[in-house]
Amino acid sequence: MAGRREPRRPFAGRRVLLGVTGGIAAYKAVQLARDLALAGAAVDVVLTAGAREFVRPLTFEALTGRAAHTSLYPDGDPNLHIRLAREADLVLVAPATANFLARGAHGMADDLLTAILLATPAPVVLCPAMNDRMYAHRATQDNLLRLREIGYTLAGPATGPLAWGEGEGPGRMLEPDEILAHAGRALESPSLDGVRIVVTAGPTREPIDPVRYVGNRSSGRMGYEIAAAAWRRGADVHLVSGPSHLLAPVGPVVTRVETAEEMRGAVAAHLPNADALVMAAAVADFRPSDPAGEKIKKESGGVPVIELERTPDVLRETRDLRPAGAVVVGFALETQDVVANGRRKLERKGLDLLVVNDAREPGAGFEVVTNRVTFLEPGRDDESLPLMSKGEVADRILDRVEAILQAKRAR
Ligand code: CTP
């Protein structure tokens, strides 16, 4: 079909051991197993005895196309736990009950899943799920602390509706899509570990009156992809987003803004503590100079003339707040003399990298999932990338950010 794209399979070639323990959230593990398999992973499911009270191995086998395991010594095989532990690229336990966390924290190995936990060299992500009082209990909190010290990643729990009749509270397991994002992060090499990145995304809206605005067609997708990819690489990400219909990426802290002025304020607040700023937002360049306090009515006489003024240039006005050695990336949408204009912008805004879109290229720019960009860097030849998904463009941009950061740190 024209325009149809292959689904992305970011987990292709990766082997995920999904441990399921005995909590009601086990029903969500079924969806998670399917999502992992659709993302390309080979999923080996291990169910504890408790899990089997809620879901059956057969369910997982039908969704993953692989055997689901339940026993430490099946058919006299003494080494299943060692084999599964060694072959996994990631051990993911969802849901992880209070009982399982207690056993894991104390190095027990009395069933297949706990034995795998001890034997695996792979990263481990645990997704706690339990009643809010069980979660708050001192014993559970101590166990969680210990598990963190061991080096396991704890994803969740969230606060929300618990099992039927139990109301709301902390203890609810994360949703499958959130867990998938954590799994993606654990599988990626943490090349931006500890790096603090501010990413801006989306359009801004400049009010004409309380109900109308000047804006643009930016969806925010490019910036959201960069924020998600940076978080997957281990960065601490702050996403400053103009109005966007996209789901916020899992991981980054999100600040929502409306106007260029608010975006300037949010960037100014976070930039002094950042190692990098990626300014992917399509900030409006002009705003009504005197927005009406009340809705402009048709009857109020004639057609209104809206006078415009310049908005603050976020990149230029926050320039003094950049810490020494910070990497700053800008974007530009050009329609003529793309490279020459881009080179001037690089200079004018004091950028380490400018990502230029040619607005006339099919498949590039606003409201599409793909992009065709050219990288401009001071002292380096231009590099024009082929048409690719915005997710892939995000990864290429971050490769550059890492290289520039390294070069600056080596100086
Ligand atoms: N930008 C900004 N503040 C603005 C406008 C733009 O910080 N008020 C940032 C954008 O986020 C982008 C870069 O500046 O990273 C370049 O944006 P662009 O609109 O191409 O640059 P302008 O300076 O507005 O130049 P032009 O006259 O070509 O629109």
Tab-separated table of N, CA and C in Angstrom, residues 298-401:
chain	number	residue	atom	x	y	z
A	298	LYS	N	-17.433	40.211	15.975
A	298	LYS	CA	-17.645	40.639	14.575
A	298	LYS	C	-18.293	42.022	14.511
A	299	GLU	N	-19.210	42.268	15.478
A	299	GLU	CA	-19.981	43.520	15.426
A	299	GLU	C	-19.150	44.735	15.815
A	300	SER	N	-17.935	44.489	16.331
A	300	SER	CA	-17.202	45.620	16.910
A	300	SER	C	-16.692	46.601	15.852
A	301	GLY	N	-17.049	46.355	14.585
A	301	GLY	CA	-16.759	47.351	13.555
A	301	GLY	C	-15.600	46.954	12.672
A	302	GLY	N	-15.914	46.589	11.427
A	302	GLY	CA	-14.867	46.316	10.446
A	302	GLY	C	-14.075	45.056	10.737
A	303	VAL	N	-12.991	44.913	10.015
A	303	VAL	CA	-12.110	43.757	10.178
A	303	VAL	C	-10.901	44.214	10.981
A	304	PRO	N	-10.614	43.525	12.089
A	304	PRO	CA	-9.501	44.027	12.904
A	304	PRO	C	-8.158	43.904	12.178
A	305	VAL	N	-7.294	44.837	12.449
A	305	VAL	CA	-5.920	44.763	11.962
A	305	VAL	C	-5.077	44.296	13.147
A	306	ILE	N	-4.342	43.221	12.934
A	306	ILE	CA	-3.532	42.701	14.050
A	306	ILE	C	-2.091	43.127	13.837
A	307	GLU	N	-1.621	43.942	14.723
A	307	GLU	CA	-0.232	44.383	14.616
A	307	GLU	C	0.663	43.351	15.298
A	308	LEU	N	1.778	43.062	14.673
A	308	LEU	CA	2.668	42.039	15.227
A	308	LEU	C	3.963	42.665	15.715
A	309	GLU	N	4.581	41.981	16.678
A	309	GLU	CA	5.924	42.366	17.113
A	309	GLU	C	6.767	41.095	17.199
A	310	ARG	N	8.076	41.242	17.352
A	310	ARG	CA	8.960	40.092	17.456
A	310	ARG	C	8.768	39.385	18.797
A	311	THR	N	8.883	38.067	18.783
A	311	THR	CA	8.917	37.316	20.050
A	311	THR	C	10.369	37.284	20.515
A	312	PRO	N	10.605	36.924	21.768
A	312	PRO	CA	12.007	36.758	22.167
A	312	PRO	C	12.636	35.613	21.385
A	313	ASP	N	13.885	35.781	20.971
A	313	ASP	CA	14.626	34.679	20.357
A	313	ASP	C	15.213	33.863	21.516
A	314	VAL	N	14.646	32.691	21.731
A	314	VAL	CA	15.003	31.903	22.923
A	314	VAL	C	16.494	31.567	22.920
A	315	LEU	N	16.989	31.120	21.781
A	315	LEU	CA	18.403	30.723	21.723
A	315	LEU	C	19.327	31.892	22.037
A	316	ARG	N	19.026	33.043	21.445
A	316	ARG	CA	19.939	34.176	21.646
A	316	ARG	C	19.799	34.762	23.044
A	317	GLU	N	18.570	34.847	23.515
A	317	GLU	CA	18.369	35.514	24.810
A	317	GLU	C	18.795	34.672	26.009
A	318	THR	N	18.994	33.378	25.782
A	318	THR	CA	19.453	32.542	26.908
A	318	THR	C	20.943	32.201	26.751
A	319	ARG	N	21.587	32.864	25.805
A	319	ARG	CA	22.974	32.507	25.485
A	319	ARG	C	23.910	32.624	26.690
A	320	ASP	N	23.731	33.665	27.480
A	320	ASP	CA	24.613	33.874	28.640
A	320	ASP	C	24.390	32.839	29.737
A	321	LEU	N	23.288	32.115	29.658
A	321	LEU	CA	22.985	31.127	30.701
A	321	LEU	C	23.590	29.758	30.377
A	322	ARG	N	24.189	29.631	29.197
A	322	ARG	CA	24.766	28.339	28.831
A	322	ARG	C	26.010	28.055	29.668
A	323	PRO	N	26.044	26.913	30.355
A	323	PRO	CA	27.268	26.593	31.101
A	323	PRO	C	28.421	26.356	30.123
A	324	ALA	N	29.637	26.606	30.573
A	324	ALA	CA	30.804	26.374	29.710
A	324	ALA	C	30.807	24.904	29.301
A	325	GLY	N	31.051	24.668	28.033
A	325	GLY	CA	31.129	23.282	27.562
A	325	GLY	C	29.796	22.664	27.185
A	326	ALA	N	28.703	23.423	27.353
A	326	ALA	CA	27.391	22.866	26.974
A	326	ALA	C	27.276	22.805	25.450
A	327	VAL	N	26.586	21.795	24.973
A	327	VAL	CA	26.374	21.628	23.534
A	327	VAL	C	25.004	22.206	23.175
A	328	VAL	N	24.965	23.055	22.144
A	328	VAL	CA	23.688	23.660	21.771
A	328	VAL	C	23.364	23.333	20.311
A	329	VAL	N	22.179	22.774	20.143
A	329	VAL	CA	21.726	22.355	18.815
A	329	VAL	C	20.499	23.167	18.433
A	330	GLY	N	20.513	23.736	17.228
A	330	GLY	CA	19.344	24.454	16.728
A	330	GLY	C	18.788	23.771	15.495
A	331	PHE	N	17.579	24.140	15.152
A	331	PHE	CA	16.924	23.631	13.947
A	331	PHE	C	16.599	24.796	13.040
A	332	ALA	N	16.515	24.542	11.769
A	332	ALA	CA	16.097	25.604	10.863
A	332	ALA	C	15.305	25.004	9.727
A	333	LEU	N	14.255	25.690	9.374
A	333	LEU	CA	13.448	25.296	8.233
A	333	LEU	C	13.697	26.350	7.171
A	334	GLU	N	14.343	25.973	6.086
A	334	GLU	CA	14.687	26.958	5.060
A	334	GLU	C	14.014	26.579	3.754
A	335	THR	N	13.770	27.581	2.922
A	335	THR	CA	13.194	27.297	1.607
A	335	THR	C	14.123	27.740	0.485
A	336	GLN	N	15.124	28.546	0.801
A	336	GLN	CA	16.072	28.947	-0.251
A	336	GLN	C	17.492	29.069	0.323
A	337	ASP	N	18.468	28.880	-0.519
A	337	ASP	CA	19.875	28.938	-0.115
A	337	ASP	C	20.077	28.236	1.222
A	338	VAL	N	19.599	27.004	1.250
A	338	VAL	CA	19.508	26.267	2.513
A	338	VAL	C	20.824	26.284	3.302
A	339	VAL	N	21.917	25.945	2.632
A	339	VAL	CA	23.177	25.809	3.356
A	339	VAL	C	23.759	27.173	3.746
A	340	ALA	N	23.724	28.128	2.816
A	340	ALA	CA	24.294	29.449	3.123
A	340	ALA	C	23.518	30.103	4.273
A	341	ASN	N	22.201	30.050	4.214
A	341	ASN	CA	21.394	30.607	5.305
A	341	ASN	C	21.672	29.880	6.614
A	342	GLY	N	21.804	28.566	6.511
A	342	GLY	CA	22.051	27.754	7.696
A	342	GLY	C	23.383	28.111	8.351
A	343	ARG	N	24.407	28.287	7.524
A	343	ARG	CA	25.741	28.643	8.067
A	343	ARG	C	25.678	29.963	8.824
A	344	ARG	N	24.921	30.928	8.278
A	344	ARG	CA	24.810	32.228	8.969
A	344	ARG	C	24.084	32.073	10.304
A	345	LYS	N	23.052	31.227	10.303
A	345	LYS	CA	22.266	31.011	11.523
A	345	LYS	C	23.125	30.349	12.615
A	346	LEU	N	23.967	29.419	12.179
A	346	LEU	CA	24.881	28.706	13.085
A	346	LEU	C	25.724	29.720	13.868
A	347	GLU	N	26.254	30.669	13.100
A	347	GLU	CA	27.105	31.712	13.657
A	347	GLU	C	26.304	32.642	14.577
A	348	ARG	N	25.180	33.143	14.033
A	348	ARG	CA	24.381	34.154	14.709
A	348	ARG	C	23.869	33.659	16.066
A	349	LYS	N	23.507	32.385	16.108
A	349	LYS	CA	22.904	31.859	17.336
A	349	LYS	C	23.918	31.125	18.214
A	350	GLY	N	25.178	31.092	17.799
A	350	GLY	CA	26.218	30.456	18.608
A	350	GLY	C	25.975	28.973	18.805
A	351	LEU	N	25.730	28.248	17.710
A	351	LEU	CA	25.353	26.837	17.827
A	351	LEU	C	26.526	25.905	17.535
A	352	ASP	N	26.465	24.717	18.129
A	352	ASP	CA	27.449	23.676	17.840
A	352	ASP	C	26.988	22.805	16.691
A	353	LEU	N	25.677	22.784	16.465
A	353	LEU	CA	25.117	21.965	15.377
A	353	LEU	C	23.801	22.590	14.954
A	354	LEU	N	23.623	22.705	13.640
A	354	LEU	CA	22.334	23.159	13.127
A	354	LEU	C	21.760	22.048	12.252
A	355	VAL	N	20.517	21.694	12.522
A	355	VAL	CA	19.831	20.659	11.757
A	355	VAL	C	18.871	21.382	10.815
A	356	VAL	N	19.165	21.303	9.524
A	356	VAL	CA	18.378	22.079	8.562
A	356	VAL	C	17.409	21.172	7.816
A	357	ASN	N	16.149	21.579	7.783
A	357	ASN	CA	15.158	20.923	6.927
A	357	ASN	C	14.957	21.804	5.715
A	358	ASP	N	14.852	21.177	4.572
A	358	ASP	CA	14.410	21.941	3.412
A	358	ASP	C	12.901	21.750	3.320
A	359	ALA	N	12.158	22.836	3.548
A	359	ALA	CA	10.702	22.737	3.644
A	359	ALA	C	10.068	22.234	2.349
A	360	ARG	N	10.798	22.321	1.216
A	360	ARG	CA	10.174	21.909	-0.042
A	360	ARG	C	10.392	20.434	-0.360
A	361	GLU	N	11.242	19.764	0.437
A	361	GLU	CA	11.499	18.347	0.188
A	361	GLU	C	10.275	17.518	0.550
A	362	PRO	N	9.833	16.611	-0.321
A	362	PRO	CA	8.727	15.749	0.094
A	362	PRO	C	9.173	14.861	1.259
A	363	GLY	N	8.308	14.701	2.237
A	363	GLY	CA	8.628	13.829	3.372
A	363	GLY	C	9.390	14.528	4.470
A	364	ALA	N	9.662	15.846	4.328
A	364	ALA	CA	10.394	16.560	5.371
A	364	ALA	C	9.510	17.645	5.972
A	365	GLY	N	9.805	18.023	7.205
A	365	GLY	CA	9.127	19.174	7.786
A	365	GLY	C	7.998	18.804	8.720
A	366	PHE	N	6.946	19.611	8.701
A	366	PHE	CA	5.860	19.498	9.670
A	366	PHE	C	4.903	18.352	9.337
A	367	GLU	N	4.275	17.828	10.355
A	367	GLU	CA	3.135	16.906	10.222
A	367	GLU	C	3.457	15.621	9.472
A	368	VAL	N	4.732	15.249	9.373
A	368	VAL	CA	5.075	13.965	8.764
A	368	VAL	C	5.983	13.209	9.735
A	369	VAL	N	6.022	11.878	9.574
A	369	VAL	CA	6.824	11.093	10.519
A	369	VAL	C	8.260	10.936	10.037
A	370	THR	N	8.526	11.407	8.810
A	370	THR	CA	9.886	11.292	8.281
A	370	THR	C	10.518	12.673	8.174
A	371	ASN	N	11.806	12.670	7.922
A	371	ASN	CA	12.505	13.929	7.763
A	371	ASN	C	13.736	13.724	6.883
A	372	ARG	N	14.088	14.778	6.151
A	372	ARG	CA	15.331	14.751	5.378
A	372	ARG	C	16.107	15.983	5.821
A	373	VAL	N	17.231	15.773	6.454
A	373	VAL	CA	17.930	16.902	7.079
A	373	VAL	C	19.379	16.976	6.636
A	374	THR	N	19.934	18.158	6.816
A	374	THR	CA	21.362	18.376	6.597
A	374	THR	C	21.959	18.876	7.913
A	375	PHE	N	23.095	18.320	8.292
A	375	PHE	CA	23.795	18.760	9.499
A	375	PHE	C	24.846	19.790	9.127
A	376	LEU	N	24.837	20.913	9.818
A	376	LEU	CA	25.895	21.913	9.661
A	376	LEU	C	26.588	22.065	11.005
A	377	GLU	N	27.914	21.998	10.977
A	377	GLU	CA	28.690	22.112	12.214
A	377	GLU	C	29.871	23.019	11.917
A	378	PRO	N	30.225	23.927	12.832
A	378	PRO	CA	31.373	24.789	12.566
A	378	PRO	C	32.615	23.935	12.301
A	379	GLY	N	33.365	24.309	11.284
A	379	GLY	CA	34.616	23.617	11.003
A	379	GLY	C	34.465	22.217	10.472
A	380	ARG	N	33.275	21.888	9.975
A	380	ARG	CA	33.072	20.533	9.441
A	380	ARG	C	32.236	20.617	8.174
A	381	ASP	N	32.461	19.700	7.248
A	381	ASP	CA	31.654	19.704	6.018
A	381	ASP	C	30.192	19.413	6.333
A	382	ASP	N	29.312	19.906	5.449
A	382	ASP	CA	27.883	19.600	5.608
A	382	ASP	C	27.680	18.099	5.425
A	383	GLU	N	26.676	17.580	6.103
A	383	GLU	CA	26.297	16.184	5.848
A	383	GLU	C	24.797	16.115	5.609
A	384	SER	N	24.418	15.694	4.396
A	384	SER	CA	22.989	15.546	4.088
A	384	SER	C	22.595	14.098	4.297
A	385	LEU	N	21.590	13.872	5.142
A	385	LEU	CA	21.153	12.509	5.414
A	385	LEU	C	20.021	12.152	4.454
A	386	PRO	N	19.890	10.868	4.138
A	386	PRO	CA	18.750	10.464	3.304
A	386	PRO	C	17.437	10.580	4.092
A	387	LEU	N	16.327	10.442	3.386
A	387	LEU	CA	15.020	10.457	4.057
A	387	LEU	C	14.964	9.319	5.067
A	388	MET	N	14.604	9.618	6.294
A	388	MET	CA	14.488	8.573	7.311
A	388	MET	C	13.431	8.975	8.330
A	389	SER	N	13.063	8.057	9.222
A	389	SER	CA	12.052	8.376	10.222
A	389	SER	C	12.621	9.411	11.193
A	390	LYS	N	11.728	10.164	11.839
A	390	LYS	CA	12.199	11.152	12.806
A	390	LYS	C	12.903	10.471	13.985
A	391	GLY	N	12.516	9.223	14.278
A	391	GLY	CA	13.207	8.467	15.321
A	391	GLY	C	14.662	8.222	14.941
A	392	GLU	N	14.881	7.872	13.671
A	392	GLU	CA	16.263	7.646	13.218
A	392	GLU	C	17.044	8.957	13.171
A	393	VAL	N	16.376	10.036	12.738
A	393	VAL	CA	17.043	11.342	12.728
A	393	VAL	C	17.458	11.703	14.158
A	394	ALA	N	16.576	11.430	15.120
A	394	ALA	CA	16.881	11.729	16.520
A	394	ALA	C	18.165	11.024	16.950
A	395	ASP	N	18.306	9.759	16.558
A	395	ASP	CA	19.510	9.014	16.942
A	395	ASP	C	20.759	9.594	16.301
A	396	ARG	N	20.640	10.028	15.038
A	396	ARG	CA	21.799	10.628	14.370
A	396	ARG	C	22.200	11.934	15.056
A	397	ILE	N	21.197	12.722	15.446
A	397	ILE	CA	21.486	13.992	16.131
A	397	ILE	C	22.211	13.707	17.450
A	398	LEU	N	21.723	12.699	18.180
A	398	LEU	CA	22.342	12.398	19.472
A	398	LEU	C	23.756	11.838	19.308
A	399	ASP	N	24.004	11.110	18.217
A	399	ASP	CA	25.380	10.662	17.952
A	399	ASP	C	26.302	11.882	17.844
A	400	ARG	N	25.814	12.918	17.130
A	400	ARG	CA	26.606	14.144	16.988
A	400	ARG	C	26.785	14.847	18.338
A	401	VAL	N	25.689	14.924	19.095
A	401	VAL	CA	25.760	15.588	20.405
A	401	VAL	C	26.817	14.905	21.271
